[in-house]
XYZ file of C-alpha atoms in Angstrom:
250
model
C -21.640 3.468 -98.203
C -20.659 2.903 -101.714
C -19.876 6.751 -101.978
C -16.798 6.233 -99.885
C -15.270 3.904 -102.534
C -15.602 6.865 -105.103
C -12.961 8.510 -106.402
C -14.693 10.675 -108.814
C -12.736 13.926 -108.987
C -9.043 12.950 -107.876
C -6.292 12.599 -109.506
C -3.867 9.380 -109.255
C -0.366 8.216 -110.581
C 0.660 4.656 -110.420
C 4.308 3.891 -111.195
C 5.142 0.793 -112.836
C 1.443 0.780 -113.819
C 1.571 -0.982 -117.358
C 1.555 -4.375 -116.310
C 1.188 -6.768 -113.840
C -0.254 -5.341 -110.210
C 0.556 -2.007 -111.141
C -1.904 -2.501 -114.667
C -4.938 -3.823 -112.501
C -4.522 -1.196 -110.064
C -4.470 1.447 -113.020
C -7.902 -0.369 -113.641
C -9.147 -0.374 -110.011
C -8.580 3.325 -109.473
C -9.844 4.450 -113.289
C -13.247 2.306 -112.729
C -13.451 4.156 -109.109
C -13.693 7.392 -111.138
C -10.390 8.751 -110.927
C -7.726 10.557 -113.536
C -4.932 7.887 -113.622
C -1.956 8.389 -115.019
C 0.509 5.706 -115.969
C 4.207 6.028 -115.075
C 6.665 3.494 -116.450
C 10.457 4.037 -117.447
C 9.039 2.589 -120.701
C 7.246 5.013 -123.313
C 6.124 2.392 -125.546
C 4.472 -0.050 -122.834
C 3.474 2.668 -121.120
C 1.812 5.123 -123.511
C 0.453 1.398 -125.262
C -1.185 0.260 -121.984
C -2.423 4.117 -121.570
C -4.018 4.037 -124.387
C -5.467 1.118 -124.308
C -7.392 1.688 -120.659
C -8.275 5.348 -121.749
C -5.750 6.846 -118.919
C -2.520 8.644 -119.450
C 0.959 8.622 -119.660
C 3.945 10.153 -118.018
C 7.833 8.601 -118.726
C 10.300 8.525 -115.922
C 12.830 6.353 -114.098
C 11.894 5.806 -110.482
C 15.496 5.503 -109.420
C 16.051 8.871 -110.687
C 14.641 11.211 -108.220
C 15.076 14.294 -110.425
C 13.122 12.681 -113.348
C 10.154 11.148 -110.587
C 10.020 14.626 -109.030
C 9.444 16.319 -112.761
C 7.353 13.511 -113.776
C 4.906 14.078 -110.280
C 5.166 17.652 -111.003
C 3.891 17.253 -114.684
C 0.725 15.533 -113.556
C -0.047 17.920 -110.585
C 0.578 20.817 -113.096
C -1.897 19.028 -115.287
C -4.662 17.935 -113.089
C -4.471 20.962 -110.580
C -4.043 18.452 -107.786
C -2.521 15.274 -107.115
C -4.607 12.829 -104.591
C -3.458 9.354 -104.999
C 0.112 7.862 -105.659
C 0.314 4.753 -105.790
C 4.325 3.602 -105.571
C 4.556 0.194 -107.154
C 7.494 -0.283 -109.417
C 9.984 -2.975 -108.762
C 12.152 -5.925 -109.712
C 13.764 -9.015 -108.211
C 16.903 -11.552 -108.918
C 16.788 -14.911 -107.569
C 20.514 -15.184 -106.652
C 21.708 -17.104 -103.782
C 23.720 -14.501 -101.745
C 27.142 -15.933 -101.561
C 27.199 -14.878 -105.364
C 25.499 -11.778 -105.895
C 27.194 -8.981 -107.045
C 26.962 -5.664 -105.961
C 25.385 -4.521 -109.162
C 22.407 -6.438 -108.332
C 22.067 -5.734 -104.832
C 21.962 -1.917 -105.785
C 19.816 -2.142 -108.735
C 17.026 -3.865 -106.581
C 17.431 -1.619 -103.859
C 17.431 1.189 -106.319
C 14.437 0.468 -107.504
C 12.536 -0.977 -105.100
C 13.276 0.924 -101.978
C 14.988 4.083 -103.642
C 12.233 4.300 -106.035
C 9.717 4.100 -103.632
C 11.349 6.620 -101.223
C 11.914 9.509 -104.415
C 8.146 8.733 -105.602
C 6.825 8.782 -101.926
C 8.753 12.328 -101.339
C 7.768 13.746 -104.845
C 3.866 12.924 -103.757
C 4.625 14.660 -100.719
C 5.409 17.686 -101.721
C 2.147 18.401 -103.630
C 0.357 16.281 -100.948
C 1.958 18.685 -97.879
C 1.041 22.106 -99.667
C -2.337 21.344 -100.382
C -2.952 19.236 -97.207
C -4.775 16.173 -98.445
C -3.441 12.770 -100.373
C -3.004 9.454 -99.931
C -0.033 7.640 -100.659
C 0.029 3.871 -101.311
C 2.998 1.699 -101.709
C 3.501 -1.968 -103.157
C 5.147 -3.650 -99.919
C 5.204 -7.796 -100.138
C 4.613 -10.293 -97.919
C 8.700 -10.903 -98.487
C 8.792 -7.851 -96.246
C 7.635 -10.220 -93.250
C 8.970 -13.054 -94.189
C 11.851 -15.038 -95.797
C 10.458 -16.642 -99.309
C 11.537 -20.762 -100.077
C 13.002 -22.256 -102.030
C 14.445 -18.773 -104.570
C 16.526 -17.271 -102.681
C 15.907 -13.273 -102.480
C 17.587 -11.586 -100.057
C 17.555 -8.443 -101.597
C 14.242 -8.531 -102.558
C 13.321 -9.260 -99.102
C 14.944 -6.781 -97.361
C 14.162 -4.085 -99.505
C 10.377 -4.693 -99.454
C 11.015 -4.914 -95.618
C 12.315 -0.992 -95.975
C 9.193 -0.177 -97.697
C 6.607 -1.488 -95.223
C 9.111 0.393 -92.604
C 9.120 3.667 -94.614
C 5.872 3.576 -95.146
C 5.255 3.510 -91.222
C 7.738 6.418 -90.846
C 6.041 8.684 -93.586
C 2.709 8.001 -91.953
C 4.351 9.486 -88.733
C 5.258 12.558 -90.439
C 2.917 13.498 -92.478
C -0.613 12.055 -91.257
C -0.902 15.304 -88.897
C -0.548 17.088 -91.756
C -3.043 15.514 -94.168
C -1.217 12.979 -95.987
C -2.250 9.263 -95.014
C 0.558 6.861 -96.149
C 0.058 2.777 -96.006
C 0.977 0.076 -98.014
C -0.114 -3.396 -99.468
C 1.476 -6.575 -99.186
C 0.751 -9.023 -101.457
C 1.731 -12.714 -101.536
C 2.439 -14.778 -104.671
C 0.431 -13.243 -107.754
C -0.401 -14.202 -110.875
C 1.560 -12.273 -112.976
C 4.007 -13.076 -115.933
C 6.624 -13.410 -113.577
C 5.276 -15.038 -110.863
C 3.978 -17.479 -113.697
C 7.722 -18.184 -114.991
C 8.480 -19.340 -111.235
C 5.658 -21.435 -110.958
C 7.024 -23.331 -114.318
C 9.519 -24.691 -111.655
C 8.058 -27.473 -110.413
C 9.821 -27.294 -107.176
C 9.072 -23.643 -106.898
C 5.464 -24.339 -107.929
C 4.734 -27.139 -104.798
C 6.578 -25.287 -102.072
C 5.007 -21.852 -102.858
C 1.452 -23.770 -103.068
C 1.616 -25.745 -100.291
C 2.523 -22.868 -97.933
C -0.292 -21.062 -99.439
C -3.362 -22.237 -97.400
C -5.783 -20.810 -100.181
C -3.720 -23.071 -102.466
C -3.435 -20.837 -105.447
C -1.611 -17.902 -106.334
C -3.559 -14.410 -106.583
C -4.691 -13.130 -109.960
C -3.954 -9.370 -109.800
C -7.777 -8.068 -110.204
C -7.775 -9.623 -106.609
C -5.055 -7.013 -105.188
C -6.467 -3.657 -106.742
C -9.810 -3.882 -104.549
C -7.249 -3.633 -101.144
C -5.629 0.166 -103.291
C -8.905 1.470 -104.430
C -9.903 0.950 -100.238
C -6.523 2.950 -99.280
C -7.019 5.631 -101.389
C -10.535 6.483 -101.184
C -12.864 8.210 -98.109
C -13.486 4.331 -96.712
C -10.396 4.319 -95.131
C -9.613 7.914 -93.538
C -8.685 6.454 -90.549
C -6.238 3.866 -91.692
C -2.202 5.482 -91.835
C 0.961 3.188 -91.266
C -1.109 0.628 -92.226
C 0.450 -2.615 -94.423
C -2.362 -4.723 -95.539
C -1.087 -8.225 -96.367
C -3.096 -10.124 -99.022
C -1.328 -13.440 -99.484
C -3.504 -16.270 -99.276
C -3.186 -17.044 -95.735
C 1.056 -17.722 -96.449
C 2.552 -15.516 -93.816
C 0.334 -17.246 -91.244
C 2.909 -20.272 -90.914
């Protein structure tokens, strides 16, 4: 049984993979036995957290599709195959929506639902011609429901695309190799998710409609990828796992 969690011999990219989720993920699939490779939009955090977990290192901008589609390419070309990408880069403004400006709606939907769509279709194309891969993307549980008291609405609705993209992908290309799902956490323990809970108001809302009563630490969401990507799960496609405590149950 364990042999189905291996990923000994498969290559993986993670965008937005130097911190937070994305870092523990880089973690999960390295310690499965897979080539990882880090892609941020930052060289220094990047290459710094690359170095530091003994994985690599390629630069690029998710909103740019150009740049993801060279930055795919590179570590296909380097690897001889890519077999995991894992599509987790994003960003979110607590704005109430009477006042946000279009700036900000576009930048989060750039990133966050853009992104994912360019990194999902540059996996695809090495995925497609050599008929194997599996394609994970960062979803939320914002994607099923509407997060109180920050407001979020673009944030929302964009991780709502995702979990819907990812179902459409999974249409198109499971017949043809590629297996596409996606993960949805709840509130997580990251830096910051961590600046939110220093609001106290934030802090006893998000809590209470938690019925675990705590917020995730991120080691506890990189199990749920290294499942999606690996032989354990070969029959799972369109498939958003929510791991959120319990909170989208009310």
């Amino acid at each position: 049984m364990t042999d189905l969690f291996s990923l000994s011999g498969r290559t993986a990219i993670v965008t937005g993979g130097a911190q937070g989720i994305g870092e523990a993920i880089v973690l999960g699939l390295r310690d499965a036995g897979a080539r990882v490779f880090i892609c941020d939009i930052n060289p220094e955090v990047g290459g710094a957290a690359a170095e530091r977990h003994g994985v690599e290192f390629v630069a690029a901008d998710v909103t740019d599709p150009a740049a993801v589609d060279a930055a795919f390419g590179q570590v296909a070309g380097a690897a001889g195959s890519l077999d995991i990408a894992v599509n987790n880069a994003g960003i979110v403004h607590n704005q109430p929506s009477e006042d946000v400006d279009p700036a900000d709606w576009r930048r989060v939907m750039s990133v966050n639902l853009d992104g994912v769509f360019y990194s999902c279709q540059a996996a695809g194309r090495r995925m497609l011609a050599q008929g194997s891969g599996s394609i994970i993307n960062t979803g939320s549980m914002s994607g099923h429901i509407a997060n109180r008291p920050q407001p979020q609405a673009a944030y929302n609705a964009a991780k709502a695309g995702v979990i819907h993209l990812t179902k459409s992908l999974a249409g198109e290309w499971s017949p043809r190799g590629v297996r596409v799902n996606s993960i949805s956490p709840g509130y997580v323990g990251t830096p910051l998710t961590k600046q939110g809970l220093a609001n106290e108001e934030w802090r006893a809302v998000w809590l209470d409609g938690t019925p675990m009563n705590r917020v995730a630490e991120p080691t506890e969401i990189a199990p749920a990828v290294v499942f999606l990507a690996s032989d354990a799960s070969t029959y799972c496609t369109g498939t958003d796992l929510v791991i959120d405590g319990g909170y989208t149950v009310w």
